[in-house]
Amino acid sequence: SRVVSHDETEGTYHVMYQLCAATNEQKVLVWPGLKDTNYDSFKIVGTPLKTRAIDGMADADHYTATTKSLALVGIEGEHLMTIMRAIAIVLQLGNISFGPNNGDAESSCVTSVKVLEGVSELIGISQEDLIEALTLRTMKTAGEVFKVPLTPQLAKDTCEAWAKEIYNKLFL
């Protein structure tokens, strides 16, 4: 899925480039952690191979045009910010990295603590709950609940699946 990865000749979704190119004033309205970010700030966006201009407009101009177009159909204010925060969450989830937990390759820990703090803030859940959601699988059997640790690769896969799901839910 282009949400979390794309090849060099293809880009991700336009709105992600637009949010990255928005002015700092526009980004801070979405989430203060976006201040001074750009394409390179997010692994799932990365540096475009060529200067991005669609229909003669740069991504920053498209961000403004997109928000104005959304306002025409009643998506503005806090509703618009909720959508843009969801996109920011997707961008941030792409930056979370995992490693072995205390040298155990069969369990994982988050190695990008600052990024995790940002995602936690954006979503509004504790860092501990977020870590648990990303690094453990909850299993239920006949009245019993237990947690199974995920390897770093499975934790990353879980994180990417979640990012895709959040992005897909924006368009229901």
Short mmCIF file of C-alpha atoms in Angstrom, two decimals:
data_model
loop_
_atom_site.label_atom_id
_atom_site.label_comp_id
_atom_site.label_asym_id
_atom_site.label_seq_id
_atom_site.Cartn_x
_atom_site.Cartn_y
_atom_site.Cartn_z
CA SER A 1 0.00 0.00 0.00
CA ARG A 2 1.25 3.47 -0.86
CA VAL A 3 0.29 4.64 2.62
CA VAL A 4 3.44 3.21 4.22
CA SER A 5 5.76 2.55 1.29
CA HIS A 6 6.21 3.33 -2.36
CA ASP A 7 8.89 2.79 -4.97
CA GLU A 8 11.15 5.57 -6.20
CA THR A 9 9.06 6.36 -9.28
CA GLU A 10 5.80 6.58 -7.36
CA GLY A 11 4.83 8.87 -4.53
CA THR A 12 2.54 8.49 -1.58
CA TYR A 13 -0.80 10.26 -1.38
CA HIS A 14 -0.85 13.96 -2.30
CA VAL A 15 -2.33 15.13 0.99
CA MET A 16 0.74 13.84 2.83
CA TYR A 17 3.05 15.95 0.65
CA GLN A 18 0.68 18.89 1.05
CA LEU A 19 0.72 18.69 4.84
CA CYS A 20 4.53 18.43 4.84
CA ALA A 21 4.78 21.52 2.64
CA ALA A 22 2.19 23.63 4.49
CA THR A 23 3.40 26.72 6.29
CA ASN A 24 4.55 26.36 9.88
CA GLU A 25 1.52 28.39 10.93
CA GLN A 26 -0.79 25.89 9.20
CA LYS A 27 1.11 22.88 10.57
CA VAL A 28 1.06 24.15 14.16
CA LEU A 29 -2.74 24.44 13.95
CA VAL A 30 -2.84 20.72 13.16
CA TRP A 31 -0.26 19.73 15.80
CA PRO A 32 2.67 21.74 17.20
CA GLY A 33 5.01 18.77 16.61
CA LEU A 34 4.74 19.39 12.85
CA LYS A 35 6.56 22.73 13.12
CA ASP A 36 9.71 22.82 10.96
CA THR A 37 8.98 19.43 9.38
CA ASN A 38 9.31 18.72 5.68
CA TYR A 39 9.19 15.72 3.31
CA ASP A 40 12.41 14.29 4.76
CA SER A 41 10.95 14.36 8.26
CA PHE A 42 8.76 11.35 7.50
CA LYS A 43 9.98 7.97 6.29
CA ILE A 44 6.75 7.20 4.46
CA VAL A 45 7.05 10.41 2.42
CA GLY A 46 10.78 10.93 1.89
CA THR A 47 12.36 13.26 -0.61
CA PRO A 48 10.51 13.40 -3.93
CA LEU A 49 12.71 12.61 -6.94
CA LYS A 50 11.70 15.82 -8.66
CA THR A 51 10.25 19.13 -7.67
CA ARG A 52 6.62 18.52 -6.89
CA ALA A 53 4.21 20.72 -8.82
CA ILE A 54 0.81 19.57 -9.98
CA ASP A 55 -1.17 21.79 -12.33
CA GLY A 56 1.52 24.42 -11.86
CA MET A 57 1.01 24.58 -8.10
CA ALA A 58 3.42 23.60 -5.34
CA ASP A 59 2.29 21.30 -2.54
CA ALA A 60 2.01 24.21 -0.07
CA ASP A 61 -0.43 25.96 -2.42
CA HIS A 62 -2.33 22.71 -2.88
CA TYR A 63 -2.67 22.38 0.91
CA THR A 64 -4.39 25.77 1.04
CA ALA A 65 -6.56 24.90 -1.97
CA THR A 66 -7.48 21.53 -0.45
CA THR A 67 -8.53 23.08 2.86
CA LYS A 68 -10.60 25.72 1.04
CA SER A 69 -12.27 23.04 -1.10
CA LEU A 70 -13.07 20.96 1.98
CA ALA A 71 -14.60 24.04 3.63
CA LEU A 72 -17.00 24.33 0.67
CA VAL A 73 -18.49 20.96 1.63
CA GLY A 74 -18.61 21.74 5.34
CA ILE A 75 -15.29 20.23 6.43
CA GLU A 76 -13.58 23.02 8.33
CA GLY A 77 -12.57 24.05 11.82
CA GLU A 78 -12.15 21.20 14.28
CA HIS A 79 -13.50 18.63 11.80
CA LEU A 80 -10.75 19.57 9.34
CA MET A 81 -8.13 19.54 12.11
CA THR A 82 -9.24 16.03 13.15
CA ILE A 83 -8.68 14.81 9.59
CA MET A 84 -5.29 16.50 9.34
CA ARG A 85 -4.28 15.12 12.76
CA ALA A 86 -5.16 11.64 11.53
CA ILE A 87 -2.82 12.21 8.58
CA ALA A 88 -0.15 13.47 11.00
CA ILE A 89 -0.62 10.28 13.05
CA VAL A 90 -0.07 8.19 9.92
CA LEU A 91 3.10 10.16 9.13
CA GLN A 92 4.37 9.75 12.70
CA LEU A 93 3.55 6.02 12.84
CA GLY A 94 5.81 5.58 9.82
CA ASN A 95 8.69 6.96 11.90
CA ILE A 96 8.32 4.58 14.83
CA SER A 97 11.15 2.05 14.93
CA PHE A 98 11.51 -1.18 16.89
CA GLY A 99 14.36 -3.29 18.16
CA PRO A 100 14.84 -6.39 20.29
CA ASN A 101 13.67 -5.98 23.86
CA ASN A 102 16.73 -6.31 26.14
CA GLY A 103 18.54 -8.31 23.45
CA ASP A 104 15.64 -10.76 23.02
CA ALA A 105 14.91 -10.99 19.27
CA GLU A 106 11.56 -12.67 20.03
CA SER A 107 10.16 -9.57 21.74
CA SER A 108 10.35 -5.92 20.80
CA CYS A 109 10.62 -2.45 22.22
CA VAL A 110 10.15 0.98 20.67
CA THR A 111 13.54 2.52 19.88
CA SER A 112 12.21 5.91 18.74
CA VAL A 113 10.94 7.27 22.04
CA LYS A 114 10.48 10.89 20.89
CA VAL A 115 8.34 9.76 17.95
CA LEU A 116 6.30 7.55 20.26
CA GLU A 117 5.73 10.53 22.57
CA GLY A 118 4.36 12.50 19.61
CA VAL A 119 2.02 9.73 18.48
CA SER A 120 0.82 9.27 22.05
CA GLU A 121 0.07 12.98 22.30
CA LEU A 122 -1.69 13.08 18.93
CA ILE A 123 -3.88 10.06 19.66
CA GLY A 124 -4.50 10.97 23.26
CA ILE A 125 -3.47 7.70 24.89
CA SER A 126 -0.69 6.91 27.31
CA GLN A 127 2.72 5.93 26.01
CA GLU A 128 2.48 2.68 27.96
CA ASP A 129 -0.81 1.73 26.27
CA LEU A 130 0.61 2.63 22.87
CA ILE A 131 3.74 0.53 23.46
CA GLU A 132 1.59 -2.39 24.55
CA ALA A 133 -0.65 -2.07 21.48
CA LEU A 134 2.35 -2.05 19.14
CA THR A 135 4.59 -4.67 20.75
CA LEU A 136 2.19 -7.25 22.20
CA ARG A 137 -0.57 -9.36 20.71
CA THR A 138 -3.52 -9.96 23.02
CA MET A 139 -4.85 -13.51 22.82
CA LYS A 140 -8.16 -14.70 24.30
CA THR A 141 -9.06 -18.33 24.88
CA ALA A 142 -11.82 -19.93 26.94
CA GLY A 143 -12.02 -17.16 29.49
CA GLU A 144 -8.29 -16.54 29.62
CA VAL A 145 -6.47 -13.48 28.28
CA PHE A 146 -2.73 -13.39 27.74
CA LYS A 147 -0.23 -11.22 25.90
CA VAL A 148 2.26 -12.57 23.38
CA PRO A 149 5.33 -10.46 22.53
CA LEU A 150 5.90 -9.48 18.91
CA THR A 151 9.29 -9.60 17.21
CA PRO A 152 10.59 -6.21 16.04
CA GLN A 153 9.51 -7.00 12.46
CA LEU A 154 6.01 -8.03 13.54
CA ALA A 155 5.75 -4.90 15.67
CA LYS A 156 6.70 -2.78 12.65
CA ASP A 157 4.17 -4.67 10.52
CA THR A 158 1.51 -4.01 13.17
CA CYS A 159 2.40 -0.33 13.24
CA GLU A 160 2.18 -0.09 9.44
CA ALA A 161 -1.13 -1.97 9.36
CA TRP A 162 -2.50 0.50 11.88
CA ALA A 163 -1.29 3.47 9.81
CA LYS A 164 -3.01 2.02 6.72
CA GLU A 165 -6.22 1.44 8.66
CA ILE A 166 -6.28 4.99 10.01
CA TYR A 167 -5.72 6.42 6.53
CA ASN A 168 -8.36 4.16 4.99
CA LYS A 169 -10.94 5.14 7.64
CA LEU A 170 -10.56 8.81 6.64
CA PHE A 171 -12.41 8.09 3.42
CA LEU A 172 -15.42 6.09 4.58
#
